[in-house]
Short mmCIF file of C-alpha atoms in Angstrom, two decimals:
data_model
loop_
_atom_site.label_atom_id
_atom_site.label_comp_id
_atom_site.label_asym_id
_atom_site.label_seq_id
_atom_site.Cartn_x
_atom_site.Cartn_y
_atom_site.Cartn_z
CA UNK A 220 -25.59 17.96 -76.64
CA UNK A 221 -29.04 16.44 -77.03
CA UNK A 222 -31.86 18.09 -75.12
CA UNK A 223 -35.52 17.13 -74.92
CA UNK A 224 -37.81 19.42 -72.93
CA UNK A 225 -41.44 18.53 -72.37
CA UNK A 226 -44.18 21.03 -71.59
CA UNK A 227 -47.96 21.31 -71.48
CA UNK A 228 -48.71 19.21 -68.43
CA UNK A 229 -50.76 20.33 -65.46
CA UNK A 230 -54.03 19.81 -63.67
CA UNK A 231 -56.98 19.08 -65.93
CA UNK A 232 -60.53 17.91 -65.44
CA UNK A 233 -61.81 14.61 -66.79
CA UNK A 234 -63.17 14.90 -70.31
CA UNK A 235 -61.10 17.85 -71.46
CA UNK A 236 -58.24 17.81 -73.96
CA UNK A 237 -54.56 18.53 -73.43
CA UNK A 238 -51.65 18.98 -75.80
CA UNK A 239 -48.17 18.07 -74.69
CA UNK A 240 -45.06 19.30 -76.49
CA UNK A 241 -41.44 18.23 -76.56
CA UNK A 242 -38.82 20.68 -77.80
CA UNK A 243 -35.73 18.99 -79.22
CA UNK A 244 -32.26 20.41 -79.74
CA UNK A 245 -28.70 19.24 -80.28
CA UNK A 246 -29.44 16.81 -83.11
CA UNK A 247 -31.09 16.68 -86.53
CA UNK A 248 -34.65 16.14 -85.33
CA UNK A 249 -36.04 15.12 -88.73
CA UNK A 250 -33.67 12.12 -88.91
CA UNK A 251 -35.09 10.33 -85.88
CA UNK A 252 -38.24 8.56 -84.83
CA UNK A 253 -39.66 9.83 -81.55
CA UNK A 254 -41.85 8.41 -78.84
CA UNK A 255 -43.96 9.18 -75.79
CA UNK A 256 -43.75 7.03 -72.66
CA UNK A 257 -45.77 7.61 -69.50
CA UNK A 258 -45.46 6.59 -65.88
CA UNK A 259 -48.38 6.71 -63.47
CA UNK A 260 -47.51 7.61 -59.86
CA UNK A 261 -45.64 4.73 -58.26
CA UNK A 262 -46.05 2.53 -61.34
CA UNK A 263 -43.90 1.28 -64.17
CA UNK A 264 -43.12 2.65 -67.61
CA UNK A 265 -45.80 2.43 -70.28
CA UNK A 266 -45.08 2.94 -73.98
CA UNK A 267 -47.75 5.27 -75.34
CA UNK A 268 -46.98 6.26 -78.94
CA UNK A 269 -44.30 6.53 -81.59
CA UNK A 270 -43.85 8.50 -84.82
CA UNK A 271 -41.50 8.01 -87.74
CA UNK A 272 -38.94 10.63 -88.77
CA UNK A 273 -41.17 12.33 -91.35
CA UNK A 274 -44.34 12.12 -89.29
CA UNK A 275 -46.08 10.02 -91.91
CA UNK A 276 -46.23 6.89 -89.75
CA UNK A 277 -47.69 6.81 -86.26
CA UNK A 278 -48.18 4.03 -83.73
CA UNK A 279 -50.17 3.73 -80.52
CA UNK A 280 -50.55 1.42 -77.57
CA UNK A 281 -53.96 -0.23 -77.55
CA UNK A 282 -54.78 1.52 -74.26
CA UNK A 283 -54.70 4.98 -75.88
CA UNK A 284 -55.68 4.29 -79.47
CA UNK A 285 -58.46 6.61 -80.61
CA UNK A 286 -57.90 9.24 -77.90
CA UNK A 287 -54.22 10.13 -78.34
CA UNK A 288 -52.64 11.67 -81.43
CA UNK A 289 -48.92 11.99 -81.90
CA UNK A 290 -47.51 14.50 -84.37
CA UNK A 291 -44.33 16.39 -85.08
CA UNK A 292 -43.27 19.66 -86.65
CA UNK A 293 -39.83 19.11 -88.11
CA UNK A 294 -39.52 22.79 -89.03
CA UNK A 295 -39.76 23.65 -85.32
CA UNK A 296 -38.02 20.56 -83.92
CA UNK A 297 -41.07 19.81 -81.81
CA UNK A 298 -42.99 16.67 -80.95
CA UNK A 299 -46.61 16.78 -79.78
CA UNK A 300 -49.09 14.52 -78.05
CA UNK A 301 -52.76 15.46 -78.20
CA UNK A 302 -54.80 13.77 -75.48
CA UNK A 303 -58.57 13.93 -75.82
CA UNK A 304 -61.29 12.96 -73.35
CA UNK A 305 -58.89 12.87 -70.44
CA UNK A 306 -59.44 10.14 -67.87
CA UNK A 307 -58.20 9.84 -64.31
CA UNK A 308 -56.07 6.89 -65.42
CA UNK A 309 -54.16 9.24 -67.75
CA UNK A 310 -52.56 10.81 -64.67
CA UNK A 311 -48.85 10.27 -65.16
CA UNK A 312 -45.51 11.77 -65.98
CA UNK A 313 -45.19 11.89 -69.77
CA UNK A 314 -41.71 11.52 -71.20
CA UNK A 315 -40.61 12.10 -74.77
CA UNK A 316 -37.68 10.04 -76.01
CA UNK A 317 -35.54 9.85 -79.13
CA UNK A 318 -35.56 6.52 -80.91
CA UNK A 319 -32.44 5.24 -82.65
CA UNK A 320 -31.99 1.71 -83.99
CA UNK A 321 -34.94 0.36 -82.00
CA UNK A 322 -34.04 1.83 -78.63
CA UNK A 323 -34.50 5.16 -76.83
CA UNK A 324 -31.16 6.75 -76.14
CA UNK A 325 -32.20 10.20 -74.90
CA UNK A 326 -35.15 11.13 -72.70
CA UNK A 327 -36.63 14.37 -71.48
CA UNK A 328 -37.28 14.97 -67.80
CA UNK A 329 -41.02 14.58 -68.24
CA UNK A 330 -44.15 16.66 -67.75
CA UNK A 331 -46.76 15.74 -65.14
CA UNK A 332 -50.40 15.43 -66.15
CA UNK A 333 -52.91 15.21 -63.31
CA UNK A 334 -56.51 14.48 -64.18
CA UNK A 335 -58.90 15.28 -61.37
CA UNK A 336 -62.19 17.02 -60.82
CA UNK B 228 -49.46 -7.37 -78.46
CA UNK B 229 -46.20 -8.74 -77.14
CA UNK B 230 -46.19 -9.01 -73.35
CA UNK B 231 -43.00 -8.69 -71.34
CA UNK B 232 -42.69 -10.34 -67.93
CA UNK B 233 -39.84 -9.54 -65.57
CA UNK B 234 -38.78 -11.45 -62.49
CA UNK B 235 -38.39 -10.85 -59.70
CA UNK B 236 -40.48 -7.70 -59.18
CA UNK B 237 -38.07 -6.70 -56.43
CA UNK B 238 -34.92 -7.99 -54.80
CA UNK B 239 -32.64 -7.11 -51.90
CA UNK B 240 -28.89 -7.17 -52.38
CA UNK B 241 -25.68 -5.88 -50.86
CA UNK B 242 -22.81 -3.87 -52.26
CA UNK B 243 -20.58 -6.20 -54.26
CA UNK B 244 -23.27 -8.80 -54.95
CA UNK B 245 -23.99 -10.28 -58.34
CA UNK B 246 -27.57 -9.50 -59.36
CA UNK B 247 -29.57 -11.20 -62.09
CA UNK B 248 -32.89 -10.02 -63.51
CA UNK B 249 -34.82 -12.01 -66.07
CA UNK B 250 -37.26 -10.91 -68.75
CA UNK B 251 -39.51 -13.16 -70.81
CA UNK B 252 -41.36 -12.20 -73.98
CA UNK B 253 -44.74 -13.71 -74.89
CA UNK B 254 -43.38 -14.56 -78.35
CA UNK B 255 -39.99 -14.65 -79.97
CA UNK B 256 -38.46 -11.20 -80.39
CA UNK B 257 -35.04 -12.28 -81.69
CA UNK B 258 -32.56 -9.92 -79.97
CA UNK B 259 -34.87 -6.89 -79.96
CA UNK B 260 -34.55 -6.32 -76.24
CA UNK B 261 -33.43 -3.22 -74.34
CA UNK B 262 -32.69 -2.63 -70.65
CA UNK B 263 -33.17 0.67 -68.83
CA UNK B 264 -32.30 1.88 -65.35
CA UNK B 265 -34.48 4.40 -63.55
CA UNK B 266 -33.51 6.12 -60.35
CA UNK B 267 -36.23 7.77 -58.19
CA UNK B 268 -37.47 11.02 -59.63
CA UNK B 269 -35.40 10.67 -62.79
CA UNK B 270 -36.02 9.73 -66.40
CA UNK B 271 -34.91 6.25 -67.50
CA UNK B 272 -31.39 5.69 -68.77
CA UNK B 273 -30.55 3.22 -71.52
CA UNK B 274 -28.18 0.49 -70.35
CA UNK B 275 -28.22 -2.22 -73.01
CA UNK B 276 -29.73 -2.62 -76.46
CA UNK B 277 -29.95 -5.51 -78.93
CA UNK B 278 -29.99 -7.74 -75.82
CA UNK B 279 -26.27 -7.50 -75.13
CA UNK B 280 -24.77 -4.25 -76.52
CA UNK B 281 -23.68 -1.89 -73.78
CA UNK B 282 -24.68 1.75 -74.29
CA UNK B 283 -21.76 4.21 -74.37
CA UNK B 284 -20.72 5.25 -70.89
CA UNK B 285 -22.41 2.36 -69.08
CA UNK B 286 -20.05 0.53 -66.68
CA UNK B 287 -18.86 -2.90 -67.77
CA UNK B 288 -20.31 -4.51 -64.63
CA UNK B 289 -23.62 -4.45 -66.50
CA UNK B 290 -24.19 -7.18 -69.07
CA UNK B 291 -27.12 -8.61 -71.00
CA UNK B 292 -27.77 -11.93 -72.66
CA UNK B 293 -30.47 -13.96 -74.34
CA UNK B 294 -32.44 -14.20 -77.54
CA UNK B 295 -35.83 -15.41 -78.63
CA UNK B 296 -38.05 -15.18 -75.56
CA UNK B 297 -35.69 -15.30 -72.57
CA UNK B 298 -33.29 -12.55 -71.54
CA UNK B 299 -31.10 -11.69 -68.58
CA UNK B 300 -29.58 -8.52 -67.14
CA UNK B 301 -26.63 -9.14 -64.85
CA UNK B 302 -24.86 -6.68 -62.58
CA UNK B 303 -21.47 -8.01 -61.44
CA UNK B 304 -20.37 -6.27 -58.27
CA UNK B 305 -23.35 -4.13 -57.29
CA UNK B 306 -22.45 -0.52 -56.50
CA UNK B 307 -24.35 2.00 -54.40
CA UNK B 308 -25.52 3.91 -57.47
CA UNK B 309 -27.06 0.72 -58.92
CA UNK B 310 -29.92 0.65 -56.42
CA UNK B 311 -32.72 1.55 -58.79
CA UNK B 312 -35.54 0.06 -60.85
CA UNK B 313 -34.72 -1.82 -64.04
CA UNK B 314 -37.01 -2.28 -67.02
CA UNK B 315 -36.77 -4.50 -70.05
CA UNK B 316 -38.38 -3.36 -73.30
CA UNK B 317 -39.09 -5.19 -76.54
CA UNK B 318 -38.48 -3.33 -79.79
CA UNK B 319 -39.60 -6.08 -82.16
CA UNK B 320 -42.91 -4.46 -83.17
CA UNK B 321 -42.45 -1.24 -85.10
CA UNK B 322 -42.53 1.73 -82.71
CA UNK B 323 -44.77 -0.06 -80.18
CA UNK B 324 -42.06 -0.93 -77.70
CA UNK B 325 -43.69 -2.44 -74.63
CA UNK B 326 -41.96 -2.58 -71.25
CA UNK B 327 -41.77 -5.18 -68.57
CA UNK B 328 -43.27 -4.26 -65.20
CA UNK B 329 -39.91 -3.41 -63.65
CA UNK B 330 -37.57 -4.87 -61.05
CA UNK B 331 -36.66 -2.78 -58.02
CA UNK B 332 -33.20 -3.45 -56.63
CA UNK B 333 -33.08 -2.49 -52.96
CA UNK B 334 -30.34 -2.49 -50.37
CA UNK B 335 -30.34 -5.47 -48.03
#
């Protein structure tokens, strides 16, 4: 069975950095693209970033380009999202999701990031 | 960037009703359109991909149609567990898969 478990969220001050992780199991991680999607409190889903199966290709929403870095460690079946210069508008639940044939078929339960002074 | 616009943003319906949600892309996306359901406090669940292909395990009362810029999600015979928020998503641009703003289906 496919499992995706996010971690690394919490309360952080504006301006600091945070690294989110997503541990994958139950499938051959290196065969799939992966993505991060976030959801601010009471708001809709926002696509944040995607990475190809090898990690060589990365993609970002315009809203986060330059501050967010997606990466993966296929030897550890783990996906990461580095968030620099945190802003209050980054407050959200961050979900990782597996991408197959242009859609996301499995999602983690999310990790909450709260940015506040 | 491709913008996705859903309508309505919310609707009220009763058990057994037929519900239709529309999604419009700012440019043609062929059939690169997915639909997700999200219940409160839960992660999204994939319902339909490639505009009309039902994900394994999704009840047949859900259906999708459309191509190009205009798409529709239909629920035939609304059930209690279908009261949720629905999102369309374009997957035309490589790994930048933008969502619509969501449609909340509430009980009348």
